[in-house]
Structures are given as structure tokens and as C-alpha cells.
PDB file of C-alpha atoms in Angstrom:
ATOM      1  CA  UNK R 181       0.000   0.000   0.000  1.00  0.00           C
ATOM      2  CA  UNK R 182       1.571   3.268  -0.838  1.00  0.00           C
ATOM      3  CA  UNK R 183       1.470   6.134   1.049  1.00  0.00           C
ATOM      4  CA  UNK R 184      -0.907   8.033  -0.284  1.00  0.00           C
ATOM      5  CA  UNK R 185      -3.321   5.419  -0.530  1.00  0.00           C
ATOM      6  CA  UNK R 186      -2.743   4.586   2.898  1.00  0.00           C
ATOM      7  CA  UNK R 187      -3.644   8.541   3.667  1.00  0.00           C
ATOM      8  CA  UNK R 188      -6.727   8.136   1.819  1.00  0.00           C
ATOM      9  CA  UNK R 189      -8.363   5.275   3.090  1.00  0.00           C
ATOM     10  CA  UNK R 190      -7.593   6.424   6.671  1.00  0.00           C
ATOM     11  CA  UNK R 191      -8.622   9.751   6.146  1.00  0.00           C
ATOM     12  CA  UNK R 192     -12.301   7.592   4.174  1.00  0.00           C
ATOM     13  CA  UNK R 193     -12.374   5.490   7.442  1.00  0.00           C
ATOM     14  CA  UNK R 194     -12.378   8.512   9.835  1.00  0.00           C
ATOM     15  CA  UNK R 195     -15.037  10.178   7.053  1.00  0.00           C
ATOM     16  CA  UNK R 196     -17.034   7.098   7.488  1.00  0.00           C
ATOM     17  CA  UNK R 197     -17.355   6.459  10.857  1.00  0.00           C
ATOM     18  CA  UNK R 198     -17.733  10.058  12.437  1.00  0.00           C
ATOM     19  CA  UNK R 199     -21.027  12.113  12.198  1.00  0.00           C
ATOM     20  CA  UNK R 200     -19.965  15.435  13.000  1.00  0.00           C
ATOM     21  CA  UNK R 201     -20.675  17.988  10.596  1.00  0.00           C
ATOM     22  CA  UNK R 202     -16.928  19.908  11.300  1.00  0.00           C
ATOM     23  CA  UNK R 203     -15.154  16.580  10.800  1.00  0.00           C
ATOM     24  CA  UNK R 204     -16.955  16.160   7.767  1.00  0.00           C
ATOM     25  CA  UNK R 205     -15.734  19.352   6.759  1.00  0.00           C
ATOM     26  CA  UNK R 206     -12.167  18.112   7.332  1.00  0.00           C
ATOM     27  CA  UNK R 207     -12.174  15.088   5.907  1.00  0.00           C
ATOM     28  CA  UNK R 208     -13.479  16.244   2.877  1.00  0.00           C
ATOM     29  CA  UNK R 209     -10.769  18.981   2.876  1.00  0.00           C
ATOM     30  CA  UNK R 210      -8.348  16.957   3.865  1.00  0.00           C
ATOM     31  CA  UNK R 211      -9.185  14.424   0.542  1.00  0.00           C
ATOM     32  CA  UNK R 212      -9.221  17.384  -1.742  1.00  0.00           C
ATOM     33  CA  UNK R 213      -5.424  18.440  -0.695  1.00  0.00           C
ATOM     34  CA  UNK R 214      -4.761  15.085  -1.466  1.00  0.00           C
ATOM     35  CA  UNK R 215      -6.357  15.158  -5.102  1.00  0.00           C
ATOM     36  CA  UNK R 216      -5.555  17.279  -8.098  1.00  0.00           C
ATOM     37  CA  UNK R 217      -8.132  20.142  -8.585  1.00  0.00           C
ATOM     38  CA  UNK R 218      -9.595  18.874 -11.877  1.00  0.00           C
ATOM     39  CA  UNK R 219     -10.977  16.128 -10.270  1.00  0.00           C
ATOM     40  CA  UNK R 220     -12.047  17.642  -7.280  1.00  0.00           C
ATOM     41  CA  UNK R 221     -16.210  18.394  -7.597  1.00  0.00           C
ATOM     42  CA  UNK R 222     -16.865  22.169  -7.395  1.00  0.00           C
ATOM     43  CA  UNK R 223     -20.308  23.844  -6.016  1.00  0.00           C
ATOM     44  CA  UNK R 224     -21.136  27.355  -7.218  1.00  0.00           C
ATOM     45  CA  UNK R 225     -24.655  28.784  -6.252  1.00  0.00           C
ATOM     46  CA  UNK R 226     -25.609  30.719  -9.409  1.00  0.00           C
ATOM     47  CA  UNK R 227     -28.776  32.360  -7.948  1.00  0.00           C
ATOM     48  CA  UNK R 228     -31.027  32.427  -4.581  1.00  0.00           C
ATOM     49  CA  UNK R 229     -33.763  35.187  -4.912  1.00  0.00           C
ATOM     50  CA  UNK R 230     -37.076  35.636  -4.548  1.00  0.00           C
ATOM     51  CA  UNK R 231     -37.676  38.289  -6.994  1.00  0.00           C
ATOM     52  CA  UNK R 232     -37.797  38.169 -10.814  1.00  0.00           C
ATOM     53  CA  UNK R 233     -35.439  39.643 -12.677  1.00  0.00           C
ATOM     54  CA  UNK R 234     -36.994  42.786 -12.679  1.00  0.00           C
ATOM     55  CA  UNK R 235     -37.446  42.929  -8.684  1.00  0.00           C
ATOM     56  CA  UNK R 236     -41.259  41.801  -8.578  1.00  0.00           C
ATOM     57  CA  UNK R 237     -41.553  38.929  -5.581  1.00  0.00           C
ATOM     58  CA  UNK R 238     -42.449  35.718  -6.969  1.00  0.00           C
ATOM     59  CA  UNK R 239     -45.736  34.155  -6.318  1.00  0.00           C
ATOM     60  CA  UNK R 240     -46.699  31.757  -3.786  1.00  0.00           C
ATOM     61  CA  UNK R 241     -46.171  27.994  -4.555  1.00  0.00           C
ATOM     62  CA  UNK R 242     -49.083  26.483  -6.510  1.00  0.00           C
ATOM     63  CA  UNK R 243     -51.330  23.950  -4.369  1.00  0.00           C
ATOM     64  CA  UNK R 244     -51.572  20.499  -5.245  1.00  0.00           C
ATOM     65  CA  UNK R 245     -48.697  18.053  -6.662  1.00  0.00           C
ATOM     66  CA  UNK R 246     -46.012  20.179  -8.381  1.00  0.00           C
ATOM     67  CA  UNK R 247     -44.771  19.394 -12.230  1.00  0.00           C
ATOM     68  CA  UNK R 248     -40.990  20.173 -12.266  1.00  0.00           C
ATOM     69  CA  UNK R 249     -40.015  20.472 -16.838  1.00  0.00           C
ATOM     70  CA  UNK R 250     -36.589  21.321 -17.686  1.00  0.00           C
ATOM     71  CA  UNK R 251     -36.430  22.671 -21.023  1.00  0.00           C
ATOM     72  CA  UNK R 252     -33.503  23.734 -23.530  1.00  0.00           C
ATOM     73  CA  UNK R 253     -34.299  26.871 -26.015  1.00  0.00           C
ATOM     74  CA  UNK R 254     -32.063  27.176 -28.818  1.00  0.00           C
ATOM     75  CA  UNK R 255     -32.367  30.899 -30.124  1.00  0.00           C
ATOM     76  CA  UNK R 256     -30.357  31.169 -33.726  1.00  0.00           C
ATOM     77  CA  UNK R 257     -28.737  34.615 -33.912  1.00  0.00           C
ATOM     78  CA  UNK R 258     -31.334  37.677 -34.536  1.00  0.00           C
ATOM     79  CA  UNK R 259     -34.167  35.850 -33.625  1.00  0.00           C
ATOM     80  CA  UNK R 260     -36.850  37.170 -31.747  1.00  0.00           C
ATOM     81  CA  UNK R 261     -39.945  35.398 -29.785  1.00  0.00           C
ATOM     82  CA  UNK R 262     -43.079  36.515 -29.480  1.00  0.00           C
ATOM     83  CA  UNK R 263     -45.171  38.612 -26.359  1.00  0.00           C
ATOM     84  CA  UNK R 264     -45.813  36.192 -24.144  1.00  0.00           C
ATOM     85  CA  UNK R 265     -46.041  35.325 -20.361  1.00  0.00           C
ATOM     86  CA  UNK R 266     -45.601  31.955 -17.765  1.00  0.00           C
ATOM     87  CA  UNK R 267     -48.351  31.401 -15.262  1.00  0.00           C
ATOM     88  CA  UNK R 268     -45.534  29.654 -13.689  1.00  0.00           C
ATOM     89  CA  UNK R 269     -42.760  30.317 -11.930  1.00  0.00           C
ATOM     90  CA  UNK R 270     -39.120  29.946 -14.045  1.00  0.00           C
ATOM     91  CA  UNK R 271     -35.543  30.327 -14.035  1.00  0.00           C
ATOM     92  CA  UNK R 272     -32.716  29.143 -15.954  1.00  0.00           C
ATOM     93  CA  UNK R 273     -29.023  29.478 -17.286  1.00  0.00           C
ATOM     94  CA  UNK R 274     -28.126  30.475 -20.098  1.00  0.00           C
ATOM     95  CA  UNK R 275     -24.794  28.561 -21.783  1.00  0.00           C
ATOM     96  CA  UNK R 276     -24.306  30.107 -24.650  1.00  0.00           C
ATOM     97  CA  UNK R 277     -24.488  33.646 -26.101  1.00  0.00           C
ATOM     98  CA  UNK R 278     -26.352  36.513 -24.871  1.00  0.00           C
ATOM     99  CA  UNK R 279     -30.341  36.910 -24.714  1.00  0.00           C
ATOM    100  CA  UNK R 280     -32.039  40.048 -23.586  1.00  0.00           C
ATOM    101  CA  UNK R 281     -35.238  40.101 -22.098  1.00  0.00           C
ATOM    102  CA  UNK R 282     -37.355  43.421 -22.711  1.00  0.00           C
ATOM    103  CA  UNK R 283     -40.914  43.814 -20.412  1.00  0.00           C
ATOM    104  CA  UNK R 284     -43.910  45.334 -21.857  1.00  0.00           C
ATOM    105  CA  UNK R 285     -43.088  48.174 -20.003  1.00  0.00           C
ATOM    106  CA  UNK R 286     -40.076  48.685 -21.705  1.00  0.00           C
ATOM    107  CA  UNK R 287     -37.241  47.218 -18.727  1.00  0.00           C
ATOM    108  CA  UNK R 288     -34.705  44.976 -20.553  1.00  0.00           C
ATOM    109  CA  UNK R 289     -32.015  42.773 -18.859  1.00  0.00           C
ATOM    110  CA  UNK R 290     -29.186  41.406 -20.612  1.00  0.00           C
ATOM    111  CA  UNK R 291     -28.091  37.899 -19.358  1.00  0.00           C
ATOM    112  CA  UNK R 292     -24.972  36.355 -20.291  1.00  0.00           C
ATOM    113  CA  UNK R 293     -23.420  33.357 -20.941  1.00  0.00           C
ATOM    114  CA  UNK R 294     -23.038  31.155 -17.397  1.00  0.00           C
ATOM    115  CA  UNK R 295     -25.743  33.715 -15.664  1.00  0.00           C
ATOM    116  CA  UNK R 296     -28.810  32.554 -14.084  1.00  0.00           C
ATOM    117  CA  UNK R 297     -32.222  34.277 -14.586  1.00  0.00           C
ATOM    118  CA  UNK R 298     -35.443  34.646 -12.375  1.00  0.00           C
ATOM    119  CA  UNK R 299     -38.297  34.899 -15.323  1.00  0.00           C
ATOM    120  CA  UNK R 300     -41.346  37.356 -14.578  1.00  0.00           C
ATOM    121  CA  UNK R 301     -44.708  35.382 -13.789  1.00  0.00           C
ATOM    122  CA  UNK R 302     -47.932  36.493 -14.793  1.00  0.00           C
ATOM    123  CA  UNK R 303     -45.871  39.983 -16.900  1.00  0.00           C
ATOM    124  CA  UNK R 304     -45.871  40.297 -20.206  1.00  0.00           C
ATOM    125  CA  UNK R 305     -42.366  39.998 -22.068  1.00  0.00           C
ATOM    126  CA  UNK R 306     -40.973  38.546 -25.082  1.00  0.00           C
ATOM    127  CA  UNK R 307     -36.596  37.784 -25.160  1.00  0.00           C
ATOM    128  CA  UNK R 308     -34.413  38.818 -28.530  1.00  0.00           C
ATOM    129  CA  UNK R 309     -30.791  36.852 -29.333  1.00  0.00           C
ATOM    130  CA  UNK R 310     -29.714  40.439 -30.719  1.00  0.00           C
ATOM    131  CA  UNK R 311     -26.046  38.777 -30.679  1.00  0.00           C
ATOM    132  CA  UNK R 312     -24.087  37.002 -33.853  1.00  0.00           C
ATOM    133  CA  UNK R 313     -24.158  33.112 -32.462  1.00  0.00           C
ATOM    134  CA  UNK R 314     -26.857  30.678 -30.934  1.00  0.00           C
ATOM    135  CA  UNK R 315     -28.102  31.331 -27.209  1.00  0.00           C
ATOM    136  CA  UNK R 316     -28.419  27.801 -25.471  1.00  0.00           C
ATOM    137  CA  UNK R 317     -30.635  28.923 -22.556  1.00  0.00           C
ATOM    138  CA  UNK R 318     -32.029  25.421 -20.066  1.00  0.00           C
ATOM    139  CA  UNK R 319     -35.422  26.712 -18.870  1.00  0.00           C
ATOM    140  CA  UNK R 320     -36.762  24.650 -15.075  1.00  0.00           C
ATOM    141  CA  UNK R 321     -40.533  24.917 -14.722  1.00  0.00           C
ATOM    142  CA  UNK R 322     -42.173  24.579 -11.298  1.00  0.00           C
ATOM    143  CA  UNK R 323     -45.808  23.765 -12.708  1.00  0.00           C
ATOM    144  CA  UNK R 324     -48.550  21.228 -12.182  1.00  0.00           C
ATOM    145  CA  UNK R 325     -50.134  19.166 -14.254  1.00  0.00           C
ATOM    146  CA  UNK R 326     -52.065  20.442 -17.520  1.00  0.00           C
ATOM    147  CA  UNK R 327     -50.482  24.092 -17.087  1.00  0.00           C
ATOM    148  CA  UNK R 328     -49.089  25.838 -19.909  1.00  0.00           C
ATOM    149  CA  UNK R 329     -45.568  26.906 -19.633  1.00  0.00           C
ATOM    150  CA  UNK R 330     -46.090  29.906 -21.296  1.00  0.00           C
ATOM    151  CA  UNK R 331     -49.223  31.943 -22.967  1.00  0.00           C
ATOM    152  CA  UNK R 332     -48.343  33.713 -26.328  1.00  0.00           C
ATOM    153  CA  UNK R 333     -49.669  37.018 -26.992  1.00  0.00           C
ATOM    154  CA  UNK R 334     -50.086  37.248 -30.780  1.00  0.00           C
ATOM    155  CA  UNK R 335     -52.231  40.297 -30.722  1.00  0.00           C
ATOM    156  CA  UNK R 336     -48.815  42.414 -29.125  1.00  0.00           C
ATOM    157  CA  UNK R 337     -46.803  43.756 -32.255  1.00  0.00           C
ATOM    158  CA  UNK R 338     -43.030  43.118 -31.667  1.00  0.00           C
TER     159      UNK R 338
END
């Protein structure tokens, strides 16, 4: 047994067998001194709000048994969707590109690639790729059952 995995498995055996939260915290430090950093797993928070992204407080949870839909948009470069709005709450990251949102009342945002984004519920708003490559965007939906995602409003002139 060499030493290192000698270190590691003694260092897994202490892990294993103690429940304290600040040995925990040790021992999992301790293993990720002893293993190179591309291998190590790495936890960034990307968002915790309860707003929108233009500062309106989300809605209460829905009753009843929840729906959870993860979508992916693809937006080719220049495109533009439609006036629309989600009767459910929404966030999501974008991956690639930029995508600006613009509310009926004329507020845009501008998220970028690796951001997180709050959508408005219930507000009217349509989102433009006004950039020169594909936005990836991955939409989560907390919904229910039967509920539209989204409700397009035609009758709006872009």
C-alpha cells in the first residue's frame, strides 16, 4: 500500500465512521489536498432570490402536486420570440451567447453566458438573441399538471 493510498483510506475510514458535521468538513478537505483540482467536484450557487429579474416577488407555490419540466431553447442569432407570459414560476441558465429580455413596459435585462435568470410570472415579455451566435438557454418549470408553460400574446406587435 503506498502512502498516499494509505492517507486516503484512513482519512475515508475517519469520514465514514464520524457524524460530525466539522469533521466532515475536514475530511473532505483533507481528501481534496490530497487530489488534483480537476478532479475535485466544485459547487457554485448561481442564484437564490425571490424576486424576478426585474425585482417583482415571486408568487406563492401552486397547491396540489407540483410538475418540475426542464427545457432547452435554442435561439439562432437575430431571432426574436413573441409577447408572451408563464403562469408559472421559471428560471434558468443560459450557456451560450447573450439573450435580452425586454418587459412590456419597456425594462430589458441582458443575461450572459453562465448567468442565471429569475423569469417574470404572470408579466408580459418577449426575449431577442440580438447577438451574432446561438443562445443555449435550459429553462426549469415549477408547474402542475395540464399548465401551460407559457401563454403567447399574438395580438402584441413586436
Amino acid at each position: 500500500m503506498t502512502k498516499r493510498s494509505f492517507w486516503l483510506t484512513a482519512v475515508g475510514l475517519v469520514c465514514g465512521i464520524t457524524a460530525t458535521s466539522s469533521l466532515f468538513t475536514s475530511c473532505n478537505e483533507a481528501q481534496a489536498q490530497e487530489e488534483p483540482a480537476e478532479q475535485q467536484v466544485v459547487s457554485t450557487e448561481l442564484i437564490r432570490t425571490s424576486q424576478s429579474w426585474d425585482g417583482v416577488e415571486l408568487p406563492d407555490y401552486l397547491q396540489g402536486r407540483p410538475e418540475l419540466v426542464a427545457v432547452k431553447y435554442v435561439f439562432p442569432a437575430g431571432k426574436k420570440l413573441g409577447w408572451h407570459h408563464h403562469p408559472v414560476m421559471n428560471y434558468g441558465v443560459l450557456v451560450q451567447g447573450e439573450l435580452t429580455i425586454i418587459g412590456q413596459d419597456g425594462k430589458e435585462k441582458v443575461v450572459h453566458e453562465g448567468e442565471a435568470v429569475v423569469e417574470m410570472v404572470n408579466t408580459i415579455h418577449h426575449g431577442e438573441n440580438r447577438g451574432s451566435k446561438p443562445v443555449i438557454l435550459y429553462m426549469f418549470y415549477l408547474s402542475q399538471e395540464g399548465k401551460p408553460l407559457a401563454v403567447q400574446h399574438p395580438e402584441i406587435p413586436l
